[in-house]
PDB file of C-alpha atoms in Angstrom:
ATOM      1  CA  UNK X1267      16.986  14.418  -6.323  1.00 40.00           C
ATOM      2  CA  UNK X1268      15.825  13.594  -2.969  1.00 43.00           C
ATOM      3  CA  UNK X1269      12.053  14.719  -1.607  1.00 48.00           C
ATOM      4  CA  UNK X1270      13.850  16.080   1.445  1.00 45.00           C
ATOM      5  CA  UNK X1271      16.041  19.452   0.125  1.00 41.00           C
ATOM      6  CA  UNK X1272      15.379  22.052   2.821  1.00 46.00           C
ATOM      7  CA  UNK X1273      17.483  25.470   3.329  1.00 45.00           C
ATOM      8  CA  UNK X1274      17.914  26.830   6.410  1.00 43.00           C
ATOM      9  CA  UNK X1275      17.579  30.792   6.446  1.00 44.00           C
ATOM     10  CA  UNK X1276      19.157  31.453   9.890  1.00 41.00           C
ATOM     11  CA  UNK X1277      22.308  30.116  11.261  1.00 40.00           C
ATOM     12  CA  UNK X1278      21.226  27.157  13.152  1.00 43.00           C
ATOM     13  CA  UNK X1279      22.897  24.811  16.170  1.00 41.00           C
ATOM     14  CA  UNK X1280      22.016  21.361  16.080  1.00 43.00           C
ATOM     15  CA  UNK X1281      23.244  19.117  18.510  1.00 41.00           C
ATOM     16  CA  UNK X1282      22.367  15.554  19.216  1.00 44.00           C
ATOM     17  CA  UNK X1283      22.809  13.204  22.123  1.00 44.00           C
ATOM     18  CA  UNK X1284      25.928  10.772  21.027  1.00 44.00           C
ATOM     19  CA  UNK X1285      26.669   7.685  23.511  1.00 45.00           C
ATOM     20  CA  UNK X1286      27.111   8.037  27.283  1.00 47.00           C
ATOM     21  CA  UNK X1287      28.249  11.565  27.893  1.00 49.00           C
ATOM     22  CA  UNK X1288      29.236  12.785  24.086  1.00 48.00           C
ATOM     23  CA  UNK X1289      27.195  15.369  22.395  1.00 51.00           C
ATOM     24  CA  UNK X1290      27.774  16.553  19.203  1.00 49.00           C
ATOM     25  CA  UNK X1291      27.015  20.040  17.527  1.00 54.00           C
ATOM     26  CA  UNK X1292      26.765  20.731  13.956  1.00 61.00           C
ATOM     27  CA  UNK X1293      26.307  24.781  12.870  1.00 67.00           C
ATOM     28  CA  UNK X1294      24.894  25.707   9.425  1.00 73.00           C
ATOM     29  CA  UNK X1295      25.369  29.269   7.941  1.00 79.00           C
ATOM     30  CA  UNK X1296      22.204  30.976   6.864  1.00 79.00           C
ATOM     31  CA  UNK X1297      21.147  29.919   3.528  1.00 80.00           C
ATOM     32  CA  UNK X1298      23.017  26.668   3.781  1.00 83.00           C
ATOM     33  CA  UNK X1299      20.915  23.774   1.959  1.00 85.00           C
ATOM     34  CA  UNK X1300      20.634  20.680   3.756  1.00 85.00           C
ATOM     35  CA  UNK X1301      18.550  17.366   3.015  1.00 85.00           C
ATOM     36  CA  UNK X1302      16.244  16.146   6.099  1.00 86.00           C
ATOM     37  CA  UNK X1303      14.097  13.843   6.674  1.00 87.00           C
ATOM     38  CA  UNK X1304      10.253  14.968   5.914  1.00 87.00           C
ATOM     39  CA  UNK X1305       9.359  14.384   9.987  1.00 87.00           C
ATOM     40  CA  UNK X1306      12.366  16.917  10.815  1.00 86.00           C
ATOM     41  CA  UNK X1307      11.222  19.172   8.277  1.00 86.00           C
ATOM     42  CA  UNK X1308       7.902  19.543   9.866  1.00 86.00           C
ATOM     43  CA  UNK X1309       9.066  19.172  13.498  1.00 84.00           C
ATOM     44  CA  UNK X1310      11.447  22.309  12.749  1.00 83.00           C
ATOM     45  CA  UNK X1311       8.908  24.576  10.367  1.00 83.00           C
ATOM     46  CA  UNK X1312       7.454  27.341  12.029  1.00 77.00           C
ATOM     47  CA  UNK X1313       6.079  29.962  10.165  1.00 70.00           C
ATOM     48  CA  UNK X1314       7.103  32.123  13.410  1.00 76.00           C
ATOM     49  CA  UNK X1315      10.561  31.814  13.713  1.00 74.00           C
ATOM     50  CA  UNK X1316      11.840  31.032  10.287  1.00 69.00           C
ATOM     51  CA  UNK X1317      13.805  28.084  11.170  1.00 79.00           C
ATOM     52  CA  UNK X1318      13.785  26.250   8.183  1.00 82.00           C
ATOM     53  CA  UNK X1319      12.095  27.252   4.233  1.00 82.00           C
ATOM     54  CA  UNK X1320      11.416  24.252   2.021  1.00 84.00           C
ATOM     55  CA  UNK X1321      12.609  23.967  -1.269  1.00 87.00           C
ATOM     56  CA  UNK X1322       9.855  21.881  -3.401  1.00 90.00           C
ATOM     57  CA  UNK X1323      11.429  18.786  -4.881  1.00 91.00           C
ATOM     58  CA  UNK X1324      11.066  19.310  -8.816  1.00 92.00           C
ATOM     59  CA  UNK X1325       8.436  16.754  -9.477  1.00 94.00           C
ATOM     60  CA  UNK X1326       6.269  19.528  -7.576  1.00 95.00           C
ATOM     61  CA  UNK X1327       6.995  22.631  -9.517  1.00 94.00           C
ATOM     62  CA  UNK X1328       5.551  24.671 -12.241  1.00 95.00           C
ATOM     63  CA  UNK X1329       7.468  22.667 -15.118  1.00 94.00           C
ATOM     64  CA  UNK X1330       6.656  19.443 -13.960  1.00 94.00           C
ATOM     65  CA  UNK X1331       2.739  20.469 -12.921  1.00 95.00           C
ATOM     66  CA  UNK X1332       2.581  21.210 -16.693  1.00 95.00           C
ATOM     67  CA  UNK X1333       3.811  17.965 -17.846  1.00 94.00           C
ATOM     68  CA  UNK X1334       0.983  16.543 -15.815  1.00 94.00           C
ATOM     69  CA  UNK X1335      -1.511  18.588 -16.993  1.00 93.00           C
ATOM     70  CA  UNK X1336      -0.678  18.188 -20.856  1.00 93.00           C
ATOM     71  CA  UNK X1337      -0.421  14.356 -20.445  1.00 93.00           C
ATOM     72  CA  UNK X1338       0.033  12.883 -16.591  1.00 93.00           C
ATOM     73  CA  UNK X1339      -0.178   9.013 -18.157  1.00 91.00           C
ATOM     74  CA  UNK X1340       3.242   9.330 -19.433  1.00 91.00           C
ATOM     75  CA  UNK X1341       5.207  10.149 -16.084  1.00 92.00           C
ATOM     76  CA  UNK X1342       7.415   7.307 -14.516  1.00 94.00           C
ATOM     77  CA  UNK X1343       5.787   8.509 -10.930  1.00 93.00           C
ATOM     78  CA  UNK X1344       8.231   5.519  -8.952  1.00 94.00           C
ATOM     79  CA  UNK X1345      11.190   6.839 -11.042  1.00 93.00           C
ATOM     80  CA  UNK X1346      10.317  10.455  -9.818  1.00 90.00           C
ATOM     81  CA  UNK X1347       9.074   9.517  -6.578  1.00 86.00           C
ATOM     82  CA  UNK X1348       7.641   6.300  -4.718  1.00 93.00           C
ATOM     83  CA  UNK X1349       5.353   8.212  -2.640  1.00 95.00           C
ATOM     84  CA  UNK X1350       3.932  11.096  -4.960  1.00 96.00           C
ATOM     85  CA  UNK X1351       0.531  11.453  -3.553  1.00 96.00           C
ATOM     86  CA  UNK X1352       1.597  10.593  -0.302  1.00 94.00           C
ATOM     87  CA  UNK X1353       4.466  12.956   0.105  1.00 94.00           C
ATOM     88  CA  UNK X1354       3.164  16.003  -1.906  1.00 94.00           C
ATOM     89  CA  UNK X1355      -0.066  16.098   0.420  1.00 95.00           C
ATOM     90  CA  UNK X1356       2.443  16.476   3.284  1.00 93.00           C
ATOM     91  CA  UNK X1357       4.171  19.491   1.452  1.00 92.00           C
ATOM     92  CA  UNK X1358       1.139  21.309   2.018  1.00 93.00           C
ATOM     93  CA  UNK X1359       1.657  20.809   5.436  1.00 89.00           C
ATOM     94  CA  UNK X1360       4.237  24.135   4.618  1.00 88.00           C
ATOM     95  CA  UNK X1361       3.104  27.433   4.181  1.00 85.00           C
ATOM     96  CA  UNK X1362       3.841  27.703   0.534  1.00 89.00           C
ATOM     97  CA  UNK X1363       2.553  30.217  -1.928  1.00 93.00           C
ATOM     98  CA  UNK X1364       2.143  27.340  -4.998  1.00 95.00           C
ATOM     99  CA  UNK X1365      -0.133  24.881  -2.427  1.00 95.00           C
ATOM    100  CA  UNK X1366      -3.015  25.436  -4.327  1.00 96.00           C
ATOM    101  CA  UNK X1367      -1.343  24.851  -7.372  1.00 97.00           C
ATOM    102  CA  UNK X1368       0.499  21.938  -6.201  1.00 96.00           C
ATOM    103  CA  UNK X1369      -3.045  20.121  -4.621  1.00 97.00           C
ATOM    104  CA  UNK X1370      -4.930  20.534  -7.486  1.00 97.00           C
ATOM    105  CA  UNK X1371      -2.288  18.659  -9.746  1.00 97.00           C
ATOM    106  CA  UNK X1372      -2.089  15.761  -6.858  1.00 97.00           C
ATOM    107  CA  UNK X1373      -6.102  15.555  -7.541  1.00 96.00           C
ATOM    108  CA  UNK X1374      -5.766  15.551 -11.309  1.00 96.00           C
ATOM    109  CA  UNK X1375      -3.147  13.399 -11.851  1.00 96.00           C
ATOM    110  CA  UNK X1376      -4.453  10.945  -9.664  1.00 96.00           C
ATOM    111  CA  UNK X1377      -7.801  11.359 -12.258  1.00 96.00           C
ATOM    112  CA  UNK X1378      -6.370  11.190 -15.308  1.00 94.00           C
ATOM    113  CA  UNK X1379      -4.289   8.072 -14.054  1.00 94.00           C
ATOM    114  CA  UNK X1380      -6.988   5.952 -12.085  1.00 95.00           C
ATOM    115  CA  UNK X1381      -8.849   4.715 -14.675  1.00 91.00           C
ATOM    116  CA  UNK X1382      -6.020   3.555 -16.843  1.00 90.00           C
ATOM    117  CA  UNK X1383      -4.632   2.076 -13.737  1.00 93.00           C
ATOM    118  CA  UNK X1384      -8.119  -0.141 -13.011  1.00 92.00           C
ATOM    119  CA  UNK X1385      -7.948  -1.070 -16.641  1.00 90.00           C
ATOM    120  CA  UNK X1386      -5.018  -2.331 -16.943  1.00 89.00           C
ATOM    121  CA  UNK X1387      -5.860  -4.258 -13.863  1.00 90.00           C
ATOM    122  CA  UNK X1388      -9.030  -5.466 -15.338  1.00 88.00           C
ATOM    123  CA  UNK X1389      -7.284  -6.770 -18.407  1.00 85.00           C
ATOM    124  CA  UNK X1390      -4.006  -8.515 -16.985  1.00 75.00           C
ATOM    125  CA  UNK X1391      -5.667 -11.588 -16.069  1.00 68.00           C
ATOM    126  CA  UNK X1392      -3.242 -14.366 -15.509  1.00 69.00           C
ATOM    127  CA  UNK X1393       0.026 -11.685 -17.753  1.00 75.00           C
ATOM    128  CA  UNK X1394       3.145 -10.728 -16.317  1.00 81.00           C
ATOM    129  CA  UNK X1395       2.204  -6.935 -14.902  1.00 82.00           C
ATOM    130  CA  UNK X1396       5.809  -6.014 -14.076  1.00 86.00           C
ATOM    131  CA  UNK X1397       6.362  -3.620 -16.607  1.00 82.00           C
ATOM    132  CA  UNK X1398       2.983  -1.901 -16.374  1.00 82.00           C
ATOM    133  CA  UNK X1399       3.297  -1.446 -12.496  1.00 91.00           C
ATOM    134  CA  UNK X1400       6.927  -0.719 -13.032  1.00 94.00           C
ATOM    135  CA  UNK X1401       6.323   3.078 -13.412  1.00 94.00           C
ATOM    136  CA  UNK X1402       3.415   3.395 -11.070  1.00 96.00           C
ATOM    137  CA  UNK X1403       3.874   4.980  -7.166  1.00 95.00           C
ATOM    138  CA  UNK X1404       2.916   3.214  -4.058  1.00 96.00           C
ATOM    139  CA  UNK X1405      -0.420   4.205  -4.243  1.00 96.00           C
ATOM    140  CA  UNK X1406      -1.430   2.926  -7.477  1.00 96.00           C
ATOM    141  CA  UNK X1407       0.384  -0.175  -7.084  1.00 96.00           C
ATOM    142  CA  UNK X1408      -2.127  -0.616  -4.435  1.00 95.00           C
ATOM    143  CA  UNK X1409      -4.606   0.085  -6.222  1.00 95.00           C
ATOM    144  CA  UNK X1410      -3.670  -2.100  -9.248  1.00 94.00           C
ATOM    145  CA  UNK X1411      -3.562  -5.164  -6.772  1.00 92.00           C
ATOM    146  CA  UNK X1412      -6.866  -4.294  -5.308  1.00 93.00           C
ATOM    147  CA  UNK X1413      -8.017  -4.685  -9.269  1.00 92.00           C
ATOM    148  CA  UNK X1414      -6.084  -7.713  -9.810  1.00 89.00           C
ATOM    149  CA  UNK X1415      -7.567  -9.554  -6.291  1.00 90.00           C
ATOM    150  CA  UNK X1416     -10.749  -8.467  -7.123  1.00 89.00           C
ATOM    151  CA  UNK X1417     -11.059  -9.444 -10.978  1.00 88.00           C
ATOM    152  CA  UNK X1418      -9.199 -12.990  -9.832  1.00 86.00           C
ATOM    153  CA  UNK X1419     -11.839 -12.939  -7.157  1.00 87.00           C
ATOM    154  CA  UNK X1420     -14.397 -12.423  -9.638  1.00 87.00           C
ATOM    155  CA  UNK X1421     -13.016 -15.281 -11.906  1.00 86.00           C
ATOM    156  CA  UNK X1422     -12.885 -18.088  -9.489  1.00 87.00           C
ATOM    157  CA  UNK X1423     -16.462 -17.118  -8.608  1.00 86.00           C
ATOM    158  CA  UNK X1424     -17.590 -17.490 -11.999  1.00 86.00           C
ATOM    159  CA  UNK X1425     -16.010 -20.914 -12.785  1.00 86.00           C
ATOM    160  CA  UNK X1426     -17.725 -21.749  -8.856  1.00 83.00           C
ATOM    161  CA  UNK X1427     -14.106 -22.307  -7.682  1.00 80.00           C
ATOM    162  CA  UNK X1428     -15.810 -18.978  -4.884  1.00 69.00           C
ATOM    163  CA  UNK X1429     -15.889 -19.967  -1.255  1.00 68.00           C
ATOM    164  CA  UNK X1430     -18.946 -20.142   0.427  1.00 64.00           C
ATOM    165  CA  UNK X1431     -20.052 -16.330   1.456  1.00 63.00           C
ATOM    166  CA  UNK X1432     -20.325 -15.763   4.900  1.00 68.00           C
ATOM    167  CA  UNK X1433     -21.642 -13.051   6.754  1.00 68.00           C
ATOM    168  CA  UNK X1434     -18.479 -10.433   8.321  1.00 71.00           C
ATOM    169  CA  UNK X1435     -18.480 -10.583  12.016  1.00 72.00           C
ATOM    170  CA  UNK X1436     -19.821  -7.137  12.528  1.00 77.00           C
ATOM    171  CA  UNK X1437     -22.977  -8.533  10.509  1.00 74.00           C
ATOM    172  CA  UNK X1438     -23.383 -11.332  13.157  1.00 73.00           C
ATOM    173  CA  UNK X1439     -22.347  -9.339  15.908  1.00 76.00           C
ATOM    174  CA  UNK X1440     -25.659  -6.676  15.196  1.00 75.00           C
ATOM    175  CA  UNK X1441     -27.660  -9.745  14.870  1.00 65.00           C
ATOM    176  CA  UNK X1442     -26.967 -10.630  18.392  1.00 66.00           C
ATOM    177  CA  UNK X1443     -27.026  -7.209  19.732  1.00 62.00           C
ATOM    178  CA  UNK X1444     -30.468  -6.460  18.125  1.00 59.00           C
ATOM    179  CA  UNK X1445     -31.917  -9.928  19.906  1.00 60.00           C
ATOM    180  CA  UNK X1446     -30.529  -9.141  23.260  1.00 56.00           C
ATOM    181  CA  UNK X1447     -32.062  -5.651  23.179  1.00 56.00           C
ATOM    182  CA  UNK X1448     -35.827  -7.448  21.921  1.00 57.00           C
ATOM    183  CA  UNK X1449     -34.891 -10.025  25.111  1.00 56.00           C
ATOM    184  CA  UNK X1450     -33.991  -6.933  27.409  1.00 56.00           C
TER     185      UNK X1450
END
């Protein structure tokens, strides 16, 4: 199931620009269920006119909100979705009754899964991670390579394999500032 399912309440024209001259028109009946983009979604809701309701993807409802809250750890989140936190913060871009609901199961999954997440990280040194990153979304991948790069980091450092530490530009560059004003 696709993170895009939106149904269109009113009958709707939608025409696009085709080639030179050509134009194409497509009309849906009221009701009609259509998947869209999430940028179209939010470039045709307006809680005015009713253009477009959207229909939450299942990952976001009640049943699966439960699942998270008995035991988030066990969810494939890239089977469900890639983008879980990323794309269920934008659903609350809609005006949708279950928002509060749906935000405060983005925060707690993301709790209940961070620290296994850095842990795993922590104690994968030099393993094949594949199948624990396998079933982790964007997100946490991210965050399992920022553990990774920073405990491999920490392990060259210790065996003085480290660079030498220099100080970041914006250091240096309020050094200077700071004598120029003293010289001003």
């Amino acid at each position: 199931e696709g993170h895009s399912i939106h149904s269109l309440p009113l009958g709707l024209l939608y025409s696009y620009f085709h080639g030179k001259d050509n134009f194409c028109s497509f009309s849906f009946m009221q009701g009609s269920k259509l998947e869209i983009p999430l940028w179209l979604a939010k470039g045709l809701h307006d809680s005015k006119r009713r253009i477009i309701s959207v229909e939450l993807p299942k990952i976001y409802r009640e049943a699966w909100r439960t699942v998270f809250s008995a035991d988030a750890n066990v969810v494939d989140l890239h089977k469900m979705g890639p983008y879980y936190y990323g794309f269920g913060s934008q659903l609350l871009n809609f005006d949708n009754p279950e928002n509060p609901e749906i935000a405060q199961t983005i925060l707690q999954t993301f709790i209940s899964r961070f620290r296994r997440i850095m842990d795993s990280s922590q104690n994968a040194y030099n393993e094949d991670t594949s199948a624990l990153v396998a079933r982790l979304d964007e997100l946490e991948r991210a965050l399992f390579r920022a553990g990774q790069k920073g405990l491999n980091d920490f392990q060259c450092w210790e065996k003085g394999q480290a660079s030498q530490i220099t100080a970041s530009s914006l250091v240096q560059n309020y050094g200077k500032r700071k004598f120029t004003d003293v010289d001003g």
